Amino acid sequence: MLYERSSRLFAEAEKVIPGGVNSPVRAFRAVGGTPIFVKEAKGAYLYDEDGNRLIDYINSWGPMILGHAYEPVVNAVIERAKKGTSFGMPTALETEIAELAVSMVPNIDKIRFVNSGTEACMSAIRLARGFTGRDKIIKFAGCYHGHSDSFLIQAGSGAVTFGTPNSPGVTKGTAQDTLLAQYNDLQNVTDLFNANKGEIAAIIIEPVAGNMGCIPPVDGFLEGLRQLCDAHGTLLIFDEVMTGFRLAKGGAQELFNIKADIVAFGKVIGGGLPVGAFAARNEIMNYLAPIGPVYQAGTLSGNPLAMAAGLEMLKTLNSDADIYTRLDAKTAYLETGIRQKLDETDLVYTINRTGSMISVHFDASPVTDFKSAAKGDNETFKKFFHGLLAEGIYIAPSAYETWFITDALTYDDLDETIAAIGRVSKTL
Ligand SMILES: *Cc1c(COP(=O)(O)O)cnc(C)c1O
């Protein structure tokens, strides 16, 4: 494959955009080489500026769960755009998507829309602090909750890919209020509660971690967090920016049958437009301005184009009874295929999967937290990534990311991918 135009476009971009990208992981720094510039995408495929076709396993980092340029979403955006793209006034559309989201997700009465997952998590934390009157939060090493200050403490995703899990620019004061725990380690969390009695406003967690590769919660972990929160008057925040509307209609709350106090959304909920949201039961949501004291706002929040896209996406997911079974079956098929191919080599590996989130770690021991995720052989991953890219398969350019399976992938696409993985893994 040739990447001439991508290389040229990247060189031009680097002159006017820091690192040539508007979000760090896109720059390929973790794997080397030149980022691919996309021209267009349809269904399961990306078409780049050099005319290469790639089977896409990132899908805009999750949102395109039905594939790219899904027609009902595209049409809804076009129709809406003709009527004006922003008003800064309420529209009926906002209530429509709110009603639908509230009906799909368990245990929430009200939802507020924002413009990104970062904003959703940042606002969820502020609300939890306002509601409880406490300052401290617990987050888990390797979990990513967007780039707001409180969360850039041992953060996952791009932050860890570039070795800056703790970013300069975050004040000591802010960092002090973020307590760090190890994923899947209940004792660790219990100790933090005991050392900070009456001070912890919230635990925020990715109920299935997806920003250090895919790491499912071990049995009893989420239940244990729920019990600790109940015992200490602390709110449990599920960051479902990745898992929401992906693992089930009602996200991880539904899948694991565990109630969160506040839920943050992003990615799928916007159908590919910049949308985030946070939701909770009335008692908590009524703490928000204009009816409560906790301030939160946004000029473009509830933007009609974004709401039209999100609404169409949620409608499709809500009305397709088999979608999550289909996604799970396709991803399971891919998992089995990858295992068969890797077993034919001497490579050691661990594959983690929950529903349509899956990741391959080149290490033999179980990957259950950030430490074990970091043990993976990054050199092997780099070669694996570039080998697949040369075969026209696009996975995330970092070992710390999940692959996102879309409903647009056919079994032929999966077979093509598995065959390519077979060829590439023999060269590693
Ligand atoms: C992507 C992500 C975010 C941040 O969302 P943005 O829209 O990129 O700001 C937050 N939490 C999780 C779990 C995510 O995967």
CSV table of C-alpha atoms and ligand atoms in Angstrom, one decimal:
chain,number,residue,atom,x,y,z
A,1,MET,CA,0.0,0.0,0.0
A,2,LEU,CA,1.1,3.5,-0.7
A,3,TYR,CA,0.6,6.4,1.7
A,4,GLU,CA,2.0,9.2,-0.5
A,5,ARG,CA,-0.8,11.6,-0.2
A,6,SER,CA,-1.3,10.8,3.5
A,7,SER,CA,2.4,11.6,4.1
A,8,ARG,CA,2.2,14.9,2.3
A,9,LEU,CA,-1.1,15.9,4.1
A,10,PHE,CA,0.5,15.0,7.4
A,11,ALA,CA,3.5,17.1,6.7
A,12,GLU,CA,1.3,20.0,5.9
A,13,ALA,CA,-0.9,19.5,9.0
A,14,GLU,CA,2.2,19.4,11.2
A,15,LYS,CA,3.0,23.0,10.3
A,16,VAL,CA,-0.3,24.3,11.6
A,17,ILE,CA,-1.7,21.8,14.0
A,18,PRO,CA,0.4,20.5,17.0
A,19,GLY,CA,1.6,17.1,16.0
A,20,GLY,CA,-0.6,17.3,12.9
A,21,VAL,CA,-3.6,16.0,14.7
A,22,ASN,CA,-6.5,17.3,16.8
A,23,SER,CA,-6.4,14.3,19.2
A,24,PRO,CA,-3.0,12.7,20.1
A,25,VAL,CA,-3.6,8.9,19.4
A,26,ARG,CA,-4.3,9.7,15.8
A,27,ALA,CA,-0.7,10.6,15.2
A,28,PHE,CA,0.6,7.0,15.2
A,29,ARG,CA,3.3,7.9,17.6
A,30,ALA,CA,2.9,4.7,19.5
A,31,VAL,CA,3.3,2.5,16.4
A,32,GLY,CA,5.5,4.8,14.2
A,33,GLY,CA,4.8,5.7,10.6
A,34,THR,CA,2.4,8.1,9.0
A,35,PRO,CA,-1.2,8.5,10.0
A,36,ILE,CA,-3.7,7.6,7.4
A,37,PHE,CA,-5.8,10.6,6.1
A,38,VAL,CA,-9.4,9.5,5.5
A,39,LYS,CA,-11.3,10.7,2.5
A,40,GLU,CA,-14.5,8.9,3.1
A,41,ALA,CA,-16.1,5.9,4.6
A,42,LYS,CA,-19.1,3.7,4.1
A,43,GLY,CA,-20.3,0.7,6.1
A,44,ALA,CA,-17.4,-1.3,7.4
A,45,TYR,CA,-14.8,0.4,5.1
A,46,LEU,CA,-12.6,3.5,5.2
A,47,TYR,CA,-11.2,4.9,2.0
A,48,ASP,CA,-8.0,7.0,2.4
A,49,GLU,CA,-6.5,9.8,0.4
A,50,ASP,CA,-4.3,7.4,-1.5
A,51,GLY,CA,-7.2,5.3,-2.6
A,52,ASN,CA,-6.6,2.4,-0.2
A,53,ARG,CA,-9.6,0.6,1.2
A,54,LEU,CA,-9.3,-0.4,4.8
A,55,ILE,CA,-11.6,-2.6,6.9
A,56,ASP,CA,-12.3,-0.5,10.0
A,57,TYR,CA,-12.0,-1.9,13.5
A,58,ILE,CA,-11.9,1.5,15.3
A,59,ASN,CA,-15.1,3.1,13.9
A,60,SER,CA,-14.3,6.6,15.1
A,61,TRP,CA,-13.3,5.0,18.5
A,62,GLY,CA,-16.8,3.6,19.0
A,63,PRO,CA,-19.6,5.8,17.7
A,64,MET,CA,-20.1,4.1,14.3
A,65,ILE,CA,-21.6,0.9,15.8
A,66,LEU,CA,-23.8,0.6,12.7
A,67,GLY,CA,-21.0,1.3,10.3
A,68,HIS,CA,-20.0,4.5,8.5
A,69,ALA,CA,-22.4,6.9,6.8
A,70,TYR,CA,-25.4,4.9,8.1
A,71,GLU,CA,-28.2,6.3,5.9
A,72,PRO,CA,-31.0,7.1,8.3
A,73,VAL,CA,-28.5,9.1,10.4
A,74,VAL,CA,-27.0,10.9,7.4
A,75,ASN,CA,-30.5,11.8,6.1
A,76,ALA,CA,-31.6,13.0,9.5
A,77,VAL,CA,-28.6,15.4,9.7
A,78,ILE,CA,-29.2,16.7,6.1
A,79,GLU,CA,-32.9,17.3,6.7
A,80,ARG,CA,-32.2,19.0,10.0
A,81,ALA,CA,-29.4,21.2,8.6
A,82,LYS,CA,-31.8,22.8,6.1
A,83,LYS,CA,-33.8,24.1,9.0
A,84,GLY,CA,-30.9,25.8,10.8
A,85,THR,CA,-27.9,24.4,12.6
A,86,SER,CA,-28.0,26.1,16.0
A,87,PHE,CA,-30.4,28.2,18.0
A,88,GLY,CA,-29.3,28.4,21.6
A,89,MET,CA,-33.0,27.8,22.4
A,90,PRO,CA,-34.9,24.6,23.3
A,91,THR,CA,-36.2,22.3,20.6
A,92,ALA,CA,-38.7,19.5,20.7
A,93,LEU,CA,-36.0,17.2,19.3
A,94,GLU,CA,-34.0,17.4,22.6
A,95,THR,CA,-37.0,16.1,24.6
A,96,GLU,CA,-37.5,13.3,22.0
A,97,ILE,CA,-34.0,12.0,22.3
A,98,ALA,CA,-34.0,12.5,26.1
A,99,GLU,CA,-37.2,10.4,26.4
A,100,LEU,CA,-35.8,7.7,24.3
A,101,ALA,CA,-32.5,7.5,26.1
A,102,VAL,CA,-34.3,7.5,29.5
A,103,SER,CA,-36.5,4.6,28.3
A,104,MET,CA,-33.5,2.6,27.1
A,105,VAL,CA,-31.2,3.0,30.1
A,106,PRO,CA,-32.2,1.6,33.5
A,107,ASN,CA,-32.3,3.6,36.7
A,108,ILE,CA,-32.2,7.1,35.2
A,109,ASP,CA,-35.0,9.7,35.2
A,110,LYS,CA,-33.3,12.7,33.6
A,111,ILE,CA,-30.5,13.3,31.2
A,112,ARG,CA,-28.5,16.4,30.1
A,113,PHE,CA,-26.8,16.6,26.8
A,114,VAL,CA,-23.3,18.1,26.4
A,115,ASN,CA,-20.8,18.0,23.5
A,116,SER,CA,-18.3,15.3,24.4
A,117,GLY,CA,-17.5,12.5,26.7
A,118,THR,CA,-15.0,14.7,28.5
A,119,GLU,CA,-17.7,17.2,29.3
A,120,ALA,CA,-20.0,14.5,30.4
A,121,CYS,CA,-17.5,13.0,32.9
A,122,MET,CA,-16.4,16.4,34.1
A,123,SER,CA,-20.0,17.5,34.8
A,124,ALA,CA,-20.8,14.1,36.4
A,125,ILE,CA,-18.0,14.7,38.9
A,126,ARG,CA,-19.0,18.2,39.7
A,127,LEU,CA,-22.6,17.1,40.2
A,128,ALA,CA,-21.5,14.3,42.5
A,129,ARG,CA,-19.4,16.7,44.5
A,130,GLY,CA,-22.2,19.2,44.7
A,131,PHE,CA,-24.7,16.6,45.7
A,132,THR,CA,-22.5,15.0,48.4
A,133,GLY,CA,-20.7,18.1,49.6
A,134,ARG,CA,-17.4,16.2,49.4
A,135,ASP,CA,-14.3,16.8,47.3
A,136,LYS,CA,-12.5,13.6,46.7
A,137,ILE,CA,-13.1,11.0,44.0
A,138,ILE,CA,-11.7,7.6,43.3
A,139,LYS,CA,-10.6,6.7,39.8
A,140,PHE,CA,-8.8,3.6,38.5
A,141,ALA,CA,-5.3,3.5,37.0
A,142,GLY,CA,-5.6,3.1,33.2
A,143,CYS,CA,-9.2,4.3,33.0
A,144,TYR,CA,-9.8,7.3,30.8
A,145,HIS,CA,-12.6,9.7,31.5
A,146,GLY,CA,-11.6,12.4,29.0
A,147,HIS,CA,-9.0,15.1,29.4
A,148,SER,CA,-10.4,17.3,32.2
A,149,ASP,CA,-7.9,18.0,35.0
A,150,SER,CA,-9.3,15.6,37.7
A,151,PHE,CA,-8.9,12.6,35.4
A,152,LEU,CA,-5.4,13.1,34.1
A,153,ILE,CA,-4.0,11.1,36.9
A,154,GLN,CA,-2.8,7.7,35.7
A,155,ALA,CA,-5.2,8.1,32.8
A,156,GLY,CA,-5.5,5.5,30.0
A,157,SER,CA,-5.9,5.8,26.2
A,158,GLY,CA,-3.6,8.4,24.6
A,159,ALA,CA,-2.4,9.7,27.9
A,160,VAL,CA,-0.7,6.4,28.7
A,161,THR,CA,0.2,5.7,25.1
A,162,PHE,CA,2.5,8.7,25.2
A,163,GLY,CA,3.8,8.0,28.6
A,164,THR,CA,2.2,11.1,30.2
A,165,PRO,CA,-0.5,9.5,32.3
A,166,ASN,CA,0.0,12.5,34.6
A,167,SER,CA,-0.1,15.7,32.5
A,168,PRO,CA,1.8,18.9,33.3
A,169,GLY,CA,-0.7,21.7,33.8
A,170,VAL,CA,-2.8,19.7,36.3
A,171,THR,CA,-2.4,21.5,39.6
A,172,LYS,CA,-1.3,19.7,42.8
A,173,GLY,CA,-4.5,20.8,44.4
A,174,THR,CA,-6.6,19.1,41.8
A,175,ALA,CA,-4.5,16.0,41.8
A,176,GLN,CA,-4.8,15.7,45.6
A,177,ASP,CA,-8.6,15.2,45.3
A,178,THR,CA,-8.2,12.3,42.9
A,179,LEU,CA,-7.5,9.0,44.7
A,180,LEU,CA,-6.1,6.3,42.6
A,181,ALA,CA,-7.1,2.6,42.8
A,182,GLN,CA,-6.2,-0.5,40.8
A,183,TYR,CA,-8.8,-1.9,38.5
A,184,ASN,CA,-10.4,-5.1,39.8
A,185,ASP,CA,-8.9,-4.7,43.2
A,186,LEU,CA,-11.7,-4.3,45.8
A,187,GLN,CA,-9.3,-4.4,48.8
A,188,ASN,CA,-7.5,-1.4,47.4
A,189,VAL,CA,-10.7,0.6,47.2
A,190,THR,CA,-11.8,-0.5,50.7
A,191,ASP,CA,-8.4,0.8,52.0
A,192,LEU,CA,-9.0,4.2,50.3
A,193,PHE,CA,-12.4,4.5,51.9
A,194,ASN,CA,-11.0,3.7,55.3
A,195,ALA,CA,-8.2,6.2,54.9
A,196,ASN,CA,-10.6,9.0,53.7
A,197,LYS,CA,-13.7,8.5,55.8
A,198,GLY,CA,-16.6,10.8,54.9
A,199,GLU,CA,-14.5,12.5,52.2
A,200,ILE,CA,-15.2,10.6,49.0
A,201,ALA,CA,-17.9,12.1,46.8
A,202,ALA,CA,-17.7,9.5,44.0
A,203,ILE,CA,-16.1,6.5,42.4
A,204,ILE,CA,-15.8,6.9,38.7
A,205,ILE,CA,-15.2,3.8,36.6
A,206,GLU,CA,-15.4,2.3,33.2
A,207,PRO,CA,-17.6,-0.7,34.0
A,208,VAL,CA,-15.7,-2.5,31.3
A,209,ALA,CA,-12.4,-0.8,30.9
A,210,GLY,CA,-11.7,0.1,27.2
A,211,ASN,CA,-8.8,2.5,27.4
A,212,MET,CA,-6.0,0.1,28.4
A,213,GLY,CA,-7.2,-2.5,25.9
A,214,CYS,CA,-10.4,-4.2,26.9
A,215,ILE,CA,-10.5,-5.2,30.5
A,216,PRO,CA,-13.7,-6.7,31.9
A,217,PRO,CA,-14.6,-6.4,35.6
A,218,VAL,CA,-13.9,-9.6,37.5
A,219,ASP,CA,-16.8,-11.3,39.2
A,220,GLY,CA,-18.0,-9.4,42.2
A,221,PHE,CA,-15.9,-6.2,41.6
A,222,LEU,CA,-18.7,-3.9,40.4
A,223,GLU,CA,-21.0,-5.4,43.1
A,224,GLY,CA,-18.4,-4.7,45.7
A,225,LEU,CA,-18.0,-1.1,44.5
A,226,ARG,CA,-21.8,-0.7,44.8
A,227,GLN,CA,-21.8,-2.0,48.3
A,228,LEU,CA,-18.9,0.2,49.4
A,229,CYS,CA,-20.6,3.3,47.9
A,230,ASP,CA,-23.8,2.5,49.7
A,231,ALA,CA,-22.0,2.0,53.0
A,232,HIS,CA,-20.1,5.3,52.7
A,233,GLY,CA,-22.7,7.6,51.1
A,234,THR,CA,-20.6,7.8,48.0
A,235,LEU,CA,-22.0,8.0,44.5
A,236,LEU,CA,-21.1,5.4,41.9
A,237,ILE,CA,-20.5,6.9,38.5
A,238,PHE,CA,-20.4,4.6,35.5
A,239,ASP,CA,-18.5,6.2,32.7
A,240,GLU,CA,-20.4,4.5,29.9
A,241,VAL,CA,-19.0,6.7,27.2
A,242,MET,CA,-17.6,3.6,25.5
A,243,THR,CA,-20.0,0.9,26.8
A,244,GLY,CA,-23.3,2.9,26.7
A,245,PHE,CA,-25.6,1.7,23.9
A,246,ARG,CA,-22.8,-0.7,22.9
A,247,LEU,CA,-22.8,-3.6,25.3
A,248,ALA,CA,-26.6,-3.5,25.6
A,249,LYS,CA,-29.4,-0.9,25.1
A,250,GLY,CA,-29.0,-0.1,28.7
A,251,GLY,CA,-25.2,-0.4,28.7
A,252,ALA,CA,-23.2,-2.0,31.4
A,253,GLN,CA,-25.9,-1.3,34.0
A,254,GLU,CA,-28.1,-3.6,32.1
A,255,LEU,CA,-25.5,-6.2,31.2
A,256,PHE,CA,-24.2,-6.6,34.8
A,257,ASN,CA,-27.5,-5.7,36.5
A,258,ILE,CA,-25.8,-3.1,38.7
A,259,LYS,CA,-27.2,0.3,39.4
A,260,ALA,CA,-25.0,3.3,39.0
A,261,ASP,CA,-25.9,6.7,40.6
A,262,ILE,CA,-24.7,8.8,37.7
A,263,VAL,CA,-24.0,7.6,34.1
A,264,ALA,CA,-21.9,9.4,31.6
A,265,PHE,CA,-22.4,8.9,27.8
A,266,GLY,CA,-20.6,9.8,24.6
A,267,LYS,CA,-19.6,8.1,21.4
A,268,VAL,CA,-22.6,6.0,20.2
A,269,ILE,CA,-25.1,8.4,21.7
A,270,GLY,CA,-24.2,11.0,19.1
A,271,GLY,CA,-24.3,8.8,16.1
A,272,GLY,CA,-20.9,10.3,15.0
A,273,LEU,CA,-21.6,13.9,15.9
A,274,PRO,CA,-20.0,15.6,18.9
A,275,VAL,CA,-22.3,14.5,21.8
A,276,GLY,CA,-22.0,13.5,25.4
A,277,ALA,CA,-24.6,13.3,28.1
A,278,PHE,CA,-24.9,12.5,31.8
A,279,ALA,CA,-27.9,11.1,33.5
A,280,ALA,CA,-29.2,10.0,37.0
A,281,ARG,CA,-32.3,9.7,39.0
A,282,ASN,CA,-34.4,12.9,39.8
A,283,GLU,CA,-33.0,13.4,43.2
A,284,ILE,CA,-29.5,13.9,41.8
A,285,MET,CA,-30.3,15.6,38.4
A,286,ASN,CA,-32.4,18.2,40.2
A,287,TYR,CA,-29.3,19.5,41.7
A,288,LEU,CA,-28.3,21.0,38.4
A,289,ALA,CA,-28.9,24.6,37.3
A,290,PRO,CA,-31.3,26.1,36.6
A,291,ILE,CA,-33.3,24.2,39.3
A,292,GLY,CA,-30.4,23.3,41.5
A,293,PRO,CA,-27.1,24.9,42.6
A,294,VAL,CA,-24.6,23.0,40.5
A,295,TYR,CA,-23.7,25.0,37.4
A,296,GLN,CA,-23.3,23.4,34.0
A,297,ALA,CA,-24.0,24.8,30.6
A,298,GLY,CA,-23.2,24.8,26.9
A,299,THR,CA,-23.8,27.1,23.9
A,300,LEU,CA,-24.0,24.2,21.5
A,301,SER,CA,-25.4,21.6,23.9
A,302,GLY,CA,-28.4,19.9,22.5
A,303,ASN,CA,-27.4,21.1,19.0
A,304,PRO,CA,-30.1,20.1,16.5
A,305,LEU,CA,-27.8,18.3,14.1
A,306,ALA,CA,-26.2,16.4,16.9
A,307,MET,CA,-29.5,15.5,18.4
A,308,ALA,CA,-31.0,14.5,15.1
A,309,ALA,CA,-28.0,12.1,14.5
A,310,GLY,CA,-28.2,10.7,18.0
A,311,LEU,CA,-31.9,10.2,17.9
A,312,GLU,CA,-31.8,8.3,14.7
A,313,MET,CA,-28.9,6.1,16.0
A,314,LEU,CA,-30.8,5.3,19.3
A,315,LYS,CA,-34.0,4.6,17.4
A,316,THR,CA,-32.3,2.1,15.3
A,317,LEU,CA,-30.6,0.4,18.3
A,318,ASN,CA,-33.8,0.4,20.2
A,319,SER,CA,-35.9,-1.1,17.4
A,320,ASP,CA,-33.5,-3.8,16.3
A,321,ALA,CA,-34.1,-6.6,18.8
A,322,ASP,CA,-31.1,-8.7,17.6
A,323,ILE,CA,-28.5,-6.0,17.2
A,324,TYR,CA,-26.5,-6.8,20.4
A,325,THR,CA,-26.7,-10.6,19.8
A,326,ARG,CA,-25.4,-10.0,16.3
A,327,LEU,CA,-22.6,-7.8,17.4
A,328,ASP,CA,-21.6,-10.3,20.1
A,329,ALA,CA,-21.7,-13.2,17.7
A,330,LYS,CA,-19.6,-11.4,15.1
A,331,THR,CA,-17.0,-10.4,17.7
A,332,ALA,CA,-17.0,-14.0,19.2
A,333,TYR,CA,-16.4,-15.3,15.7
A,334,LEU,CA,-13.5,-12.9,15.3
A,335,GLU,CA,-12.1,-13.8,18.6
A,336,THR,CA,-12.1,-17.6,17.8
A,337,GLY,CA,-10.5,-16.9,14.4
A,338,ILE,CA,-7.7,-14.8,15.9
A,339,ARG,CA,-7.1,-17.4,18.6
A,340,GLN,CA,-6.8,-20.2,15.9
A,341,LYS,CA,-4.3,-18.1,13.9
A,342,LEU,CA,-2.2,-17.1,16.9
A,343,ASP,CA,-2.2,-20.6,18.2
A,344,GLU,CA,-0.5,-21.7,14.9
A,345,THR,CA,2.5,-19.5,15.9
A,346,ASP,CA,4.8,-19.3,18.9
A,347,LEU,CA,3.4,-15.9,20.0
A,348,VAL,CA,2.1,-15.6,23.5
A,349,TYR,CA,-1.1,-13.6,23.8
A,350,THR,CA,-4.2,-12.8,25.8
A,351,ILE,CA,-7.5,-11.8,24.2
A,352,ASN,CA,-10.0,-10.0,26.3
A,353,ARG,CA,-13.6,-9.4,25.1
A,354,THR,CA,-16.9,-8.2,26.4
A,355,GLY,CA,-19.6,-8.1,23.7
A,356,SER,CA,-18.3,-6.0,20.7
A,357,MET,CA,-15.2,-4.7,22.6
A,358,ILE,CA,-12.1,-6.9,22.1
A,359,SER,CA,-8.4,-6.5,22.4
A,360,VAL,CA,-5.3,-8.6,21.8
A,361,HIS,CA,-2.4,-8.3,24.3
A,362,PHE,CA,0.9,-9.9,23.5
A,363,ASP,CA,1.5,-11.3,26.9
A,364,ALA,CA,0.7,-14.7,28.3
A,365,SER,CA,-0.6,-13.8,31.7
A,366,PRO,CA,-4.2,-12.5,32.3
A,367,VAL,CA,-4.7,-8.8,31.7
A,368,THR,CA,-6.9,-7.6,34.5
A,369,ASP,CA,-5.6,-4.1,35.4
A,370,PHE,CA,-3.3,-1.4,34.1
A,371,LYS,CA,-0.1,-3.1,35.4
A,372,SER,CA,-0.8,-6.3,33.5
A,373,ALA,CA,-1.9,-4.4,30.4
A,374,ALA,CA,1.4,-2.6,30.4
A,375,LYS,CA,3.3,-5.9,30.4
A,376,GLY,CA,2.3,-6.5,26.8
A,377,ASP,CA,5.1,-6.7,24.1
A,378,ASN,CA,4.8,-3.4,22.4
A,379,GLU,CA,7.3,-4.2,19.7
A,380,THR,CA,5.2,-7.2,18.6
A,381,PHE,CA,2.1,-5.0,18.7
A,382,LYS,CA,3.7,-2.4,16.4
A,383,LYS,CA,4.6,-5.1,13.8
A,384,PHE,CA,1.2,-6.6,14.2
A,385,PHE,CA,-0.4,-3.2,13.6
A,386,HIS,CA,1.7,-2.3,10.5
A,387,GLY,CA,1.3,-5.8,9.1
A,388,LEU,CA,-2.5,-5.6,9.3
A,389,LEU,CA,-2.4,-2.1,7.9
A,390,ALA,CA,-0.5,-3.3,4.9
A,391,GLU,CA,-3.2,-6.0,4.5
A,392,GLY,CA,-5.9,-3.3,4.5
A,393,ILE,CA,-7.1,-3.9,8.1
A,394,TYR,CA,-7.2,-0.8,10.4
A,395,ILE,CA,-7.0,-1.5,14.1
A,396,ALA,CA,-6.2,1.1,16.8
A,397,PRO,CA,-2.7,2.5,16.5
A,398,SER,CA,-1.9,1.7,20.2
A,399,ALA,CA,-1.9,-1.5,22.3
A,400,TYR,CA,-3.9,0.4,24.9
A,401,GLU,CA,-7.1,0.6,22.9
A,402,THR,CA,-10.1,-1.6,22.3
A,403,TRP,CA,-11.2,-2.7,18.9
A,404,PHE,CA,-14.8,-1.7,18.2
A,405,ILE,CA,-16.9,-4.1,16.1
A,406,THR,CA,-19.6,-2.7,13.9
A,407,ASP,CA,-22.8,-4.3,12.6
A,408,ALA,CA,-21.7,-3.3,9.1
A,409,LEU,CA,-19.0,-6.0,9.2
A,410,THR,CA,-20.0,-9.1,7.3
A,411,TYR,CA,-18.7,-12.6,8.0
A,412,ASP,CA,-16.7,-12.2,4.7
A,413,ASP,CA,-15.0,-9.2,6.2
A,414,LEU,CA,-14.3,-11.1,9.3
A,415,ASP,CA,-12.9,-14.0,7.3
A,416,GLU,CA,-10.7,-11.7,5.3
A,417,THR,CA,-9.4,-10.1,8.6
A,418,ILE,CA,-8.7,-13.5,10.2
A,419,ALA,CA,-6.8,-14.7,7.1
A,420,ALA,CA,-4.8,-11.5,7.2
A,421,ILE,CA,-4.0,-12.0,10.9
A,422,GLY,CA,-2.9,-15.5,10.0
A,423,ARG,CA,-0.4,-14.2,7.4
A,424,VAL,CA,0.8,-11.3,9.6
A,425,SER,CA,1.3,-13.3,12.8
A,426,LYS,CA,3.5,-15.8,11.0
A,427,THR,CA,5.9,-13.0,10.2
A,428,LEU,CA,6.2,-11.8,13.9
B,1,LIG,C1,-13.7,8.4,24.8
B,1,LIG,C2,-13.9,8.4,26.2
B,1,LIG,C3,-14.1,9.5,27.0
B,1,LIG,C4,-13.9,10.9,26.4
B,1,LIG,O1,-14.8,11.2,25.4
B,1,LIG,P1,-14.5,12.4,24.4
B,1,LIG,O2,-15.7,12.5,23.6
B,1,LIG,O3,-13.3,12.0,23.7
B,1,LIG,O4,-14.2,13.6,25.2
B,1,LIG,C5,-14.5,9.4,28.3
B,1,LIG,N1,-14.6,8.2,28.9
B,1,LIG,C6,-14.4,7.1,28.2
B,1,LIG,C7,-14.7,5.7,28.8
B,1,LIG,C8,-14.1,7.1,26.8
B,1,LIG,O5,-13.9,6.0,26.2
